[in-house]
C-alpha angles and dihedrals in degrees: 000000000000117000118222089252092054092046090051092051092047090050090052092051095046093046090056094054090042089054091050091048090050090053091052092048091048092051091049091049094049100042104028113018099041094056089048090049091049091052089049092054092045089050091051091051089051089052089060092043092052093047094047116175095316101052120110120252091235090054091054092046092050092048094048091047089055090050091055097052098084093049093046091049091048091052091048093051091048095047092046093053093045091047091050090050093050092045092052091050092046092050091050092051092048089051089054090052091047092050091050092047089052091056094059119099124188093256092054097061093080095040109090093192093055093043090050088054090053090048091049090051091050092047091051090049091051091046090051091048091051092047089052090048090049088058088055095058096081096047089047091052091048092050091052094046092049089058096044099068 
């Protein structure tokens, strides 16, 4: 259904929100996840220091596993929130496509003017969905940060 022009416009809109999401992820990684990862590695080194040459292998493994838990949980929280964000945006865009598809009647398919109107309606819907998603970036980041203390 989508004309090349419509597809190009949709790609432009989605690349903008993807760029903004990438910026948020990068900030989270730099300022929240890296310090947690650093603490994990320091903790692991201390496990080896505590065990010395006489510590049991199992003791070191148990200690290092405990050190990894905060970082693993942080990664899980981050991925879950990002996945939820992307799923909400995807569902909204699919709804726009479904709504546009529902507007098409058999006589419209050969009428460029009517099809352009349907495409314009779909593009506006997608733009609105992306704008709404854009507003959700900051709350998503704040939710993640609140759990990464």
